Amino acid sequence: METALTELTGVRHPIVQTGMGWVAGPRLVTATARAGALGILASATMTADELRAAVVKVKSRTDAPFGVNLRADAADARERVRIIVEEGVRVASFALAPSRELIAELKDAGVVVVPSVGARRHAEKIAAWGADAVIVQGAEGGGHTGEVATSVLLPQVVDAVDIPVVAAGGFHDGRGLVAALAYGAAGIAMGTRFLLTSDSPVPDPVKAAYLAATVGDVTVTTAVDGLPHRMLRTDLVASLERAGRARALAEAVRRAARFRKLSGLSWARMVRDGLAMKHGRDLSWSQVLLAANTPMLLRAAMVEGRTDLGVMASGQIAGMIEDLPSCEDLVRRVMSEAHHVLRTLPSPEGVGPWP
């Protein structure tokens, strides 16, 4: 199935595996790339040296195209861009809108630039700055999310920009791919669905918690870091939501002490990171500490398997996922379903399927 996304990136199928911190490492990205979809390495939870090593590892395992997700506001963003260019990575993805200068630098080096956005105005801005494509995530998506559903946001963005649009938030099968194409998208991006594969490095007990979740068990909360964050509802999340300011601060300090030992970060560094996130937002001091530790809260679950100490970012679609296929089987299944749906759609005249 050729679309503007496959033509732009060189992958066989119009499917993107998103860059999930602590999850989208060389193992998952290699499996995705081998399956013919676009795997994205998550670099925000890696040092620059770890990023280069991860890129080299994927390149040693497959010749297929893949990408790297960057934080545009990282202090060493330009160093990471240099790694992408030097290692010949095909795609650069961004969780926050990159600057016009960063986009130009990557494009001049032949790298395809595909930022992720959650609002039409952001898509319009990065399109005007020269981005090659855009991933647009609706409210159903996991992690930090907005309020507008994919079915409303996607056509808005498709109508507003003249670059390929990839739909994210609420996708897990071939029916969703066909629906996205009908809206005018060039493909779909999936996070939770790729997290729940046999190629994902997430510990089995954590995967089991996702598989056991219903749609109602996936919630949006601001209790973790002051921003709307979609995740599985757990006892930790519930306790943060119930806690008063004094108790929340005490709990944040206690957890911060645990994560400081795990991460090796100093108290001063953690507070600086939290204050950077507090800038321009109305966060309590407990949220400042938790904001600085959000990556470590995710790590506790996604790497250590500690669902009692960590959070589990999740799209609403987790409530509809029931198995753990390999990336190869998942991509093959999505494409087979998509072709089947296209074949069985009624024709415009209402007589039989599409040719």
mmCIF file of C-alpha atoms in Angstrom:
data_model
loop_
_atom_site.group_PDB
_atom_site.id
_atom_site.type_symbol
_atom_site.label_atom_id
_atom_site.label_comp_id
_atom_site.label_asym_id
_atom_site.label_seq_id
_atom_site.Cartn_x
_atom_site.Cartn_y
_atom_site.Cartn_z
ATOM 1 C CA MET A 1 0.000 0.000 0.000
ATOM 2 C CA GLU A 2 1.757 3.119 -1.237
ATOM 3 C CA THR A 3 0.936 6.472 0.343
ATOM 4 C CA ALA A 4 2.704 9.791 0.734
ATOM 5 C CA LEU A 5 4.178 8.418 3.984
ATOM 6 C CA THR A 6 5.728 5.326 2.389
ATOM 7 C CA GLU A 7 7.089 7.398 -0.501
ATOM 8 C CA LEU A 8 8.586 9.964 1.871
ATOM 9 C CA THR A 9 10.246 7.543 4.315
ATOM 10 C CA GLY A 10 10.913 4.486 2.182
ATOM 11 C CA VAL A 11 9.000 2.024 4.382
ATOM 12 C CA ARG A 12 6.728 -0.643 2.892
ATOM 13 C CA HIS A 13 3.636 0.007 5.008
ATOM 14 C CA PRO A 14 2.000 3.288 6.153
ATOM 15 C CA ILE A 15 2.413 2.479 9.843
ATOM 16 C CA VAL A 16 4.574 4.262 12.429
ATOM 17 C CA GLN A 17 5.708 2.914 15.806
ATOM 18 C CA THR A 18 5.983 5.963 18.038
ATOM 19 C CA GLY A 19 8.991 6.904 20.169
ATOM 20 C CA MET A 20 8.000 5.824 23.676
ATOM 21 C CA GLY A 21 10.512 6.544 26.436
ATOM 22 C CA TRP A 22 12.076 3.403 27.978
ATOM 23 C CA VAL A 23 10.118 1.268 25.476
ATOM 24 C CA ALA A 24 11.161 2.200 21.934
ATOM 25 C CA GLY A 25 14.752 1.001 22.065
ATOM 26 C CA PRO A 26 16.801 -0.969 19.508
ATOM 27 C CA ARG A 27 14.889 -4.215 20.087
ATOM 28 C CA LEU A 28 11.432 -2.828 19.318
ATOM 29 C CA VAL A 29 12.598 -0.485 16.548
ATOM 30 C CA THR A 30 14.512 -3.247 14.780
ATOM 31 C CA ALA A 31 11.493 -5.547 14.872
ATOM 32 C CA THR A 32 9.236 -2.781 13.560
ATOM 33 C CA ALA A 33 11.631 -1.876 10.759
ATOM 34 C CA ARG A 34 12.000 -5.512 9.710
ATOM 35 C CA ALA A 35 8.199 -5.732 9.559
ATOM 36 C CA GLY A 36 8.154 -2.902 7.016
ATOM 37 C CA ALA A 37 6.802 -0.135 9.244
ATOM 38 C CA LEU A 38 8.616 2.962 10.522
ATOM 39 C CA GLY A 39 10.165 2.371 13.941
ATOM 40 C CA ILE A 40 11.124 5.434 15.989
ATOM 41 C CA LEU A 41 13.853 5.311 18.661
ATOM 42 C CA ALA A 42 12.986 7.282 21.806
ATOM 43 C CA SER A 43 16.096 9.314 22.639
ATOM 44 C CA ALA A 44 14.782 11.525 25.455
ATOM 45 C CA THR A 45 15.547 8.780 27.983
ATOM 46 C CA MET A 46 19.038 8.185 26.537
ATOM 47 C CA THR A 47 22.284 10.094 26.846
ATOM 48 C CA ALA A 48 23.835 11.238 23.575
ATOM 49 C CA ASP A 49 26.336 8.366 23.727
ATOM 50 C CA GLU A 50 23.528 5.884 24.389
ATOM 51 C CA LEU A 51 21.623 7.299 21.430
ATOM 52 C CA ARG A 52 24.539 6.767 19.063
ATOM 53 C CA ALA A 53 25.007 3.233 20.368
ATOM 54 C CA ALA A 54 21.296 2.507 19.886
ATOM 55 C CA VAL A 55 21.360 3.828 16.319
ATOM 56 C CA VAL A 56 24.426 1.747 15.493
ATOM 57 C CA LYS A 57 22.749 -1.337 16.981
ATOM 58 C CA VAL A 58 19.610 -0.926 14.851
ATOM 59 C CA LYS A 59 21.720 -0.323 11.727
ATOM 60 C CA SER A 60 23.660 -3.526 12.417
ATOM 61 C CA ARG A 61 20.423 -5.506 12.535
ATOM 62 C CA THR A 62 18.463 -4.124 9.563
ATOM 63 C CA ASP A 63 18.896 -2.070 6.416
ATOM 64 C CA ALA A 64 15.302 -0.822 6.623
ATOM 65 C CA PRO A 65 14.577 2.880 7.306
ATOM 66 C CA PHE A 66 13.928 3.999 10.882
ATOM 67 C CA GLY A 67 13.792 7.239 12.841
ATOM 68 C CA VAL A 68 14.825 8.946 16.068
ATOM 69 C CA ASN A 69 12.559 11.004 18.306
ATOM 70 C CA LEU A 70 14.131 14.109 19.872
ATOM 71 C CA ARG A 71 13.178 16.711 22.432
ATOM 72 C CA ALA A 72 13.600 20.034 20.664
ATOM 73 C CA ASP A 73 14.164 21.769 24.012
ATOM 74 C CA ALA A 74 16.971 19.439 25.134
ATOM 75 C CA ALA A 75 20.209 21.230 26.004
ATOM 76 C CA ASP A 76 22.138 18.902 23.691
ATOM 77 C CA ALA A 77 19.569 18.852 20.862
ATOM 78 C CA ARG A 78 22.132 19.932 18.251
ATOM 79 C CA GLU A 79 24.529 17.201 19.335
ATOM 80 C CA ARG A 80 21.754 14.667 18.865
ATOM 81 C CA VAL A 81 20.948 16.133 15.454
ATOM 82 C CA ARG A 82 24.605 15.685 14.528
ATOM 83 C CA ILE A 83 24.416 12.021 15.538
ATOM 84 C CA ILE A 84 21.353 11.516 13.346
ATOM 85 C CA VAL A 85 23.074 13.125 10.377
ATOM 86 C CA GLU A 86 26.408 11.345 10.858
ATOM 87 C CA GLU A 87 24.758 7.938 11.259
ATOM 88 C CA GLY A 88 22.479 8.381 8.244
ATOM 89 C CA VAL A 89 19.173 8.053 10.122
ATOM 90 C CA ARG A 90 16.269 8.487 7.707
ATOM 91 C CA VAL A 91 13.707 10.285 9.903
ATOM 92 C CA ALA A 92 13.839 12.795 12.762
ATOM 93 C CA SER A 93 10.710 12.952 14.891
ATOM 94 C CA PHE A 94 10.003 15.546 17.585
ATOM 95 C CA ALA A 95 7.775 15.487 20.661
ATOM 96 C CA LEU A 96 7.847 19.307 20.783
ATOM 97 C CA ALA A 97 7.889 21.571 17.746
ATOM 98 C CA PRO A 98 11.490 22.091 16.587
ATOM 99 C CA SER A 99 12.741 25.511 15.578
ATOM 100 C CA ARG A 100 12.806 26.639 11.965
ATOM 101 C CA GLU A 101 16.619 26.499 12.115
ATOM 102 C CA LEU A 102 16.666 22.911 13.400
ATOM 103 C CA ILE A 103 14.263 21.803 10.661
ATOM 104 C CA ALA A 104 16.417 23.474 8.008
ATOM 105 C CA GLU A 105 19.596 21.886 9.367
ATOM 106 C CA LEU A 106 18.099 18.405 9.210
ATOM 107 C CA LYS A 107 16.545 18.876 5.787
ATOM 108 C CA ASP A 108 19.806 20.216 4.358
ATOM 109 C CA ALA A 109 21.383 16.922 5.462
ATOM 110 C CA GLY A 110 18.657 14.897 3.737
ATOM 111 C CA VAL A 111 16.825 13.869 6.916
ATOM 112 C CA VAL A 112 13.017 13.668 6.782
ATOM 113 C CA VAL A 113 11.522 15.857 9.539
ATOM 114 C CA VAL A 114 8.250 14.646 11.096
ATOM 115 C CA PRO A 115 7.203 16.505 14.296
ATOM 116 C CA SER A 116 4.269 15.382 16.439
ATOM 117 C CA VAL A 117 1.533 17.879 17.335
ATOM 118 C CA GLY A 118 -1.755 17.942 19.183
ATOM 119 C CA ALA A 119 -3.376 21.043 17.688
ATOM 120 C CA ARG A 120 -4.086 22.444 14.236
ATOM 121 C CA ARG A 121 -2.214 25.695 14.862
ATOM 122 C CA HIS A 122 0.934 23.765 15.753
ATOM 123 C CA ALA A 123 0.667 21.753 12.543
ATOM 124 C CA GLU A 124 0.271 24.949 10.536
ATOM 125 C CA LYS A 125 3.352 26.455 12.174
ATOM 126 C CA ILE A 126 5.709 23.557 11.593
ATOM 127 C CA ALA A 127 4.411 23.088 8.032
ATOM 128 C CA ALA A 128 5.232 26.746 7.323
ATOM 129 C CA TRP A 129 8.707 26.154 8.753
ATOM 130 C CA GLY A 130 9.384 23.349 6.289
ATOM 131 C CA ALA A 131 8.554 20.082 8.077
ATOM 132 C CA ASP A 132 8.159 17.196 5.629
ATOM 133 C CA ALA A 133 5.182 15.598 7.397
ATOM 134 C CA VAL A 134 3.366 15.766 10.707
ATOM 135 C CA ILE A 135 2.029 13.225 13.206
ATOM 136 C CA VAL A 136 -1.191 14.516 14.761
ATOM 137 C CA GLN A 137 -2.323 12.895 18.017
ATOM 138 C CA GLY A 138 -5.897 13.137 19.221
ATOM 139 C CA ALA A 139 -7.057 12.963 22.823
ATOM 140 C CA GLU A 140 -7.292 9.158 22.747
ATOM 141 C CA GLY A 141 -3.511 8.890 22.601
ATOM 142 C CA GLY A 142 -1.324 7.949 25.552
ATOM 143 C CA GLY A 143 0.997 10.196 27.525
ATOM 144 C CA HIS A 144 0.592 13.974 27.479
ATOM 145 C CA THR A 145 -2.496 14.650 25.423
ATOM 146 C CA GLY A 146 -4.999 17.293 24.390
ATOM 147 C CA GLU A 147 -8.781 17.534 24.552
ATOM 148 C CA VAL A 148 -9.790 17.124 20.880
ATOM 149 C CA ALA A 149 -10.632 13.625 19.646
ATOM 150 C CA THR A 150 -8.715 12.230 16.685
ATOM 151 C CA SER A 151 -11.873 12.083 14.573
ATOM 152 C CA VAL A 152 -12.240 15.867 14.932
ATOM 153 C CA LEU A 153 -8.581 16.933 15.007
ATOM 154 C CA LEU A 154 -7.391 14.815 12.077
ATOM 155 C CA PRO A 155 -9.600 16.292 9.339
ATOM 156 C CA GLN A 156 -8.892 19.780 10.678
ATOM 157 C CA VAL A 157 -5.166 19.276 10.207
ATOM 158 C CA VAL A 158 -5.523 17.511 6.855
ATOM 159 C CA ASP A 159 -7.487 20.508 5.558
ATOM 160 C CA ALA A 160 -5.050 23.024 7.049
ATOM 161 C CA VAL A 161 -1.666 21.805 5.741
ATOM 162 C CA ASP A 162 -0.300 20.595 2.431
ATOM 163 C CA ILE A 163 2.177 18.045 3.817
ATOM 164 C CA PRO A 164 1.472 14.366 4.626
ATOM 165 C CA VAL A 165 -0.426 13.874 7.888
ATOM 166 C CA VAL A 166 -0.053 10.740 10.007
ATOM 167 C CA ALA A 167 -2.932 9.996 12.391
ATOM 168 C CA ALA A 168 -2.268 8.960 16.000
ATOM 169 C CA GLY A 169 -4.520 8.280 18.976
ATOM 170 C CA GLY A 170 -6.949 5.353 19.041
ATOM 171 C CA PHE A 171 -5.485 3.106 16.318
ATOM 172 C CA HIS A 172 -4.727 -0.589 16.579
ATOM 173 C CA ASP A 173 -6.042 -2.415 13.506
ATOM 174 C CA GLY A 174 -6.702 -2.316 9.772
ATOM 175 C CA ARG A 175 -10.112 -0.728 10.161
ATOM 176 C CA GLY A 176 -8.469 2.235 11.816
ATOM 177 C CA LEU A 177 -5.911 2.528 9.025
ATOM 178 C CA VAL A 178 -8.670 2.642 6.401
ATOM 179 C CA ALA A 179 -10.592 5.214 8.460
ATOM 180 C CA ALA A 180 -7.493 7.407 8.712
ATOM 181 C CA LEU A 181 -6.904 7.150 4.972
ATOM 182 C CA ALA A 182 -10.533 8.125 4.386
ATOM 183 C CA TYR A 183 -9.980 11.275 6.441
ATOM 184 C CA GLY A 184 -7.041 12.116 4.182
ATOM 185 C CA ALA A 185 -4.158 10.862 6.324
ATOM 186 C CA ALA A 186 -1.122 9.178 4.787
ATOM 187 C CA GLY A 187 -0.882 6.529 7.505
ATOM 188 C CA ILE A 188 -1.280 5.823 11.201
ATOM 189 C CA ALA A 189 1.039 5.948 14.217
ATOM 190 C CA MET A 190 0.587 3.553 17.135
ATOM 191 C CA GLY A 191 2.239 3.531 20.549
ATOM 192 C CA THR A 192 0.256 1.361 22.950
ATOM 193 C CA ARG A 193 -0.345 -1.284 20.262
ATOM 194 C CA PHE A 194 3.420 -1.661 19.665
ATOM 195 C CA LEU A 195 4.103 -1.557 23.416
ATOM 196 C CA LEU A 196 1.859 -4.614 23.663
ATOM 197 C CA THR A 197 3.853 -6.892 21.369
ATOM 198 C CA SER A 198 6.194 -9.767 22.092
ATOM 199 C CA ASP A 199 9.069 -7.610 20.780
ATOM 200 C CA SER A 200 8.446 -4.886 23.354
ATOM 201 C CA PRO A 201 10.966 -4.859 26.245
ATOM 202 C CA VAL A 202 8.285 -3.984 28.822
ATOM 203 C CA PRO A 203 8.172 -6.569 31.668
ATOM 204 C CA ASP A 204 5.488 -9.239 31.337
ATOM 205 C CA PRO A 205 3.600 -8.265 34.538
ATOM 206 C CA VAL A 206 3.262 -4.715 33.198
ATOM 207 C CA LYS A 207 1.984 -6.001 29.863
ATOM 208 C CA ALA A 208 -0.513 -8.113 31.786
ATOM 209 C CA ALA A 209 -1.783 -4.991 33.559
ATOM 210 C CA TYR A 210 -2.367 -3.321 30.208
ATOM 211 C CA LEU A 211 -4.138 -6.372 28.777
ATOM 212 C CA ALA A 212 -6.402 -6.552 31.832
ATOM 213 C CA ALA A 213 -7.423 -2.900 31.502
ATOM 214 C CA THR A 214 -10.788 -1.862 30.134
ATOM 215 C CA VAL A 215 -11.405 1.364 28.275
ATOM 216 C CA GLY A 216 -12.688 2.811 31.564
ATOM 217 C CA ASP A 217 -9.392 1.975 33.282
ATOM 218 C CA VAL A 218 -7.500 4.468 31.093
ATOM 219 C CA THR A 219 -7.758 7.950 32.544
ATOM 220 C CA VAL A 220 -6.473 11.478 32.028
ATOM 221 C CA THR A 221 -4.970 13.050 35.136
ATOM 222 C CA THR A 222 -3.050 16.204 36.004
ATOM 223 C CA ALA A 223 -2.006 14.821 39.387
ATOM 224 C CA VAL A 224 1.353 13.497 38.185
ATOM 225 C CA ASP A 225 3.002 16.567 36.699
ATOM 226 C CA GLY A 226 0.310 19.217 36.353
ATOM 227 C CA LEU A 227 -0.319 18.497 32.667
ATOM 228 C CA PRO A 228 -3.087 16.312 31.183
ATOM 229 C CA HIS A 229 -1.506 12.858 31.061
ATOM 230 C CA ARG A 230 -3.340 9.755 29.805
ATOM 231 C CA MET A 231 -2.367 6.596 31.690
ATOM 232 C CA LEU A 232 -3.699 3.486 33.359
ATOM 233 C CA ARG A 233 -5.558 4.212 36.584
ATOM 234 C CA THR A 234 -3.556 2.641 39.412
ATOM 235 C CA ASP A 235 -3.442 2.941 43.182
ATOM 236 C CA LEU A 236 -0.537 5.386 42.799
ATOM 237 C CA VAL A 237 -2.513 7.631 40.452
ATOM 238 C CA ALA A 238 -5.581 7.456 42.699
ATOM 239 C CA SER A 239 -3.525 8.353 45.780
ATOM 240 C CA LEU A 240 -1.988 11.352 44.004
ATOM 241 C CA GLU A 241 -5.449 12.559 43.014
ATOM 242 C CA ARG A 242 -6.810 12.166 46.567
ATOM 243 C CA ALA A 243 -3.858 13.707 48.339
ATOM 244 C CA GLY A 244 -4.010 17.217 49.761
ATOM 245 C CA ARG A 245 -1.123 19.576 49.071
ATOM 246 C CA ALA A 246 0.794 18.740 52.269
ATOM 247 C CA ARG A 247 0.417 15.000 51.824
ATOM 248 C CA ALA A 248 1.168 15.226 48.112
ATOM 249 C CA LEU A 249 4.363 17.125 48.828
ATOM 250 C CA ALA A 250 5.452 14.555 51.425
ATOM 251 C CA GLU A 251 4.727 11.694 49.023
ATOM 252 C CA ALA A 252 6.567 13.498 46.214
ATOM 253 C CA VAL A 253 9.653 13.984 48.390
ATOM 254 C CA ARG A 254 9.583 10.339 49.464
ATOM 255 C CA ARG A 255 9.313 9.075 45.894
ATOM 256 C CA ALA A 256 11.827 11.622 44.653
ATOM 257 C CA ALA A 257 14.344 10.234 47.153
ATOM 258 C CA ARG A 258 13.854 6.743 45.734
ATOM 259 C CA PHE A 259 14.174 7.915 42.146
ATOM 260 C CA ARG A 260 17.199 10.069 42.963
ATOM 261 C CA LYS A 261 19.053 6.951 44.062
ATOM 262 C CA LEU A 262 17.902 5.101 40.955
ATOM 263 C CA SER A 263 18.751 7.870 38.498
ATOM 264 C CA GLY A 264 21.892 9.220 40.099
ATOM 265 C CA LEU A 265 20.564 12.778 39.779
ATOM 266 C CA SER A 266 21.290 15.335 42.488
ATOM 267 C CA TRP A 267 18.501 17.067 44.405
ATOM 268 C CA ALA A 268 19.564 20.351 42.806
ATOM 269 C CA ARG A 269 19.316 18.911 39.302
ATOM 270 C CA MET A 270 15.886 17.413 39.966
ATOM 271 C CA VAL A 271 14.555 20.705 41.335
ATOM 272 C CA ARG A 272 15.999 22.608 38.349
ATOM 273 C CA ASP A 273 14.314 20.191 35.938
ATOM 274 C CA GLY A 274 11.032 20.564 37.795
ATOM 275 C CA LEU A 275 11.247 24.358 37.830
ATOM 276 C CA ALA A 276 11.874 24.329 34.093
ATOM 277 C CA MET A 277 8.593 22.465 33.631
ATOM 278 C CA LYS A 278 6.869 24.795 36.146
ATOM 279 C CA HIS A 279 7.726 27.856 34.056
ATOM 280 C CA GLY A 280 4.493 29.305 32.703
ATOM 281 C CA ARG A 281 2.332 26.699 34.443
ATOM 282 C CA ASP A 282 0.466 26.695 37.739
ATOM 283 C CA LEU A 283 2.169 23.728 39.407
ATOM 284 C CA SER A 284 2.345 22.980 43.114
ATOM 285 C CA TRP A 285 5.727 22.131 44.654
ATOM 286 C CA SER A 286 4.749 18.460 44.796
ATOM 287 C CA GLN A 287 4.004 18.607 41.075
ATOM 288 C CA VAL A 288 7.360 20.320 40.472
ATOM 289 C CA LEU A 289 9.117 17.363 42.082
ATOM 290 C CA LEU A 290 6.948 14.857 40.246
ATOM 291 C CA ALA A 291 7.413 16.718 36.953
ATOM 292 C CA ALA A 292 11.159 16.376 37.323
ATOM 293 C CA ASN A 293 10.692 12.698 38.074
ATOM 294 C CA THR A 294 8.087 11.811 35.447
ATOM 295 C CA PRO A 295 10.645 9.975 33.268
ATOM 296 C CA MET A 296 11.684 7.994 36.314
ATOM 297 C CA LEU A 297 8.080 7.256 37.245
ATOM 298 C CA LEU A 298 7.706 5.788 33.766
ATOM 299 C CA ARG A 299 10.991 3.915 34.097
ATOM 300 C CA ALA A 300 9.891 2.311 37.358
ATOM 301 C CA ALA A 301 7.046 0.587 35.533
ATOM 302 C CA MET A 302 8.391 0.143 31.999
ATOM 303 C CA VAL A 303 11.875 -1.059 32.957
ATOM 304 C CA GLU A 304 11.718 -2.236 36.576
ATOM 305 C CA GLY A 305 8.180 -3.615 36.437
ATOM 306 C CA ARG A 306 7.208 -1.696 39.596
ATOM 307 C CA THR A 307 3.597 -0.803 38.882
ATOM 308 C CA ASP A 308 3.262 0.252 42.533
ATOM 309 C CA LEU A 309 5.965 2.930 42.195
ATOM 310 C CA GLY A 310 5.552 3.955 38.573
ATOM 311 C CA VAL A 311 3.019 5.199 36.074
ATOM 312 C CA MET A 312 1.927 3.512 32.850
ATOM 313 C CA ALA A 313 1.198 5.909 30.020
ATOM 314 C CA SER A 314 -1.502 4.442 27.813
ATOM 315 C CA GLY A 315 -3.814 5.209 24.952
ATOM 316 C CA GLN A 316 -7.500 4.464 25.404
ATOM 317 C CA ILE A 317 -7.053 1.695 22.870
ATOM 318 C CA ALA A 318 -5.444 -0.473 25.585
ATOM 319 C CA GLY A 319 -8.957 -1.438 26.584
ATOM 320 C CA MET A 320 -9.450 -3.104 23.175
ATOM 321 C CA ILE A 321 -6.134 -4.976 22.945
ATOM 322 C CA GLU A 322 -6.135 -8.627 23.959
ATOM 323 C CA ASP A 323 -2.918 -10.206 22.680
ATOM 324 C CA LEU A 324 0.849 -9.816 22.276
ATOM 325 C CA PRO A 325 1.765 -10.536 18.645
ATOM 326 C CA SER A 326 5.235 -9.991 17.239
ATOM 327 C CA CYS A 327 5.725 -6.741 15.329
ATOM 328 C CA GLU A 328 5.858 -8.751 12.118
ATOM 329 C CA ASP A 329 2.529 -10.455 12.864
ATOM 330 C CA LEU A 330 0.956 -7.176 13.993
ATOM 331 C CA VAL A 331 1.914 -5.248 10.860
ATOM 332 C CA ARG A 332 0.895 -8.140 8.609
ATOM 333 C CA ARG A 333 -2.455 -8.370 10.380
ATOM 334 C CA VAL A 334 -3.150 -4.636 10.181
ATOM 335 C CA MET A 335 -2.392 -4.563 6.469
ATOM 336 C CA SER A 336 -4.431 -7.713 5.778
ATOM 337 C CA GLU A 337 -7.414 -6.249 7.654
ATOM 338 C CA ALA A 338 -7.062 -2.953 5.809
ATOM 339 C CA HIS A 339 -7.079 -4.627 2.409
ATOM 340 C CA HIS A 340 -10.060 -6.763 3.439
ATOM 341 C CA VAL A 341 -12.021 -3.700 4.565
ATOM 342 C CA LEU A 342 -11.234 -1.896 1.326
ATOM 343 C CA ARG A 343 -12.376 -4.904 -0.721
ATOM 344 C CA THR A 344 -15.677 -5.217 1.134
ATOM 345 C CA LEU A 345 -16.692 -1.547 1.182
ATOM 346 C CA PRO A 346 -19.766 -0.921 -0.977
ATOM 347 C CA SER A 347 -19.071 0.881 -4.241
ATOM 348 C CA PRO A 348 -20.319 4.451 -4.775
ATOM 349 C CA GLU A 349 -23.210 3.049 -6.813
ATOM 350 C CA GLY A 350 -24.098 0.647 -3.998
ATOM 351 C CA VAL A 351 -23.577 -2.400 -6.210
ATOM 352 C CA GLY A 352 -20.869 -4.704 -4.910
ATOM 353 C CA PRO A 353 -17.440 -3.919 -3.465
ATOM 354 C CA TRP A 354 -14.779 -1.506 -4.642
ATOM 355 C CA PRO A 355 -12.752 -2.809 -7.616
#
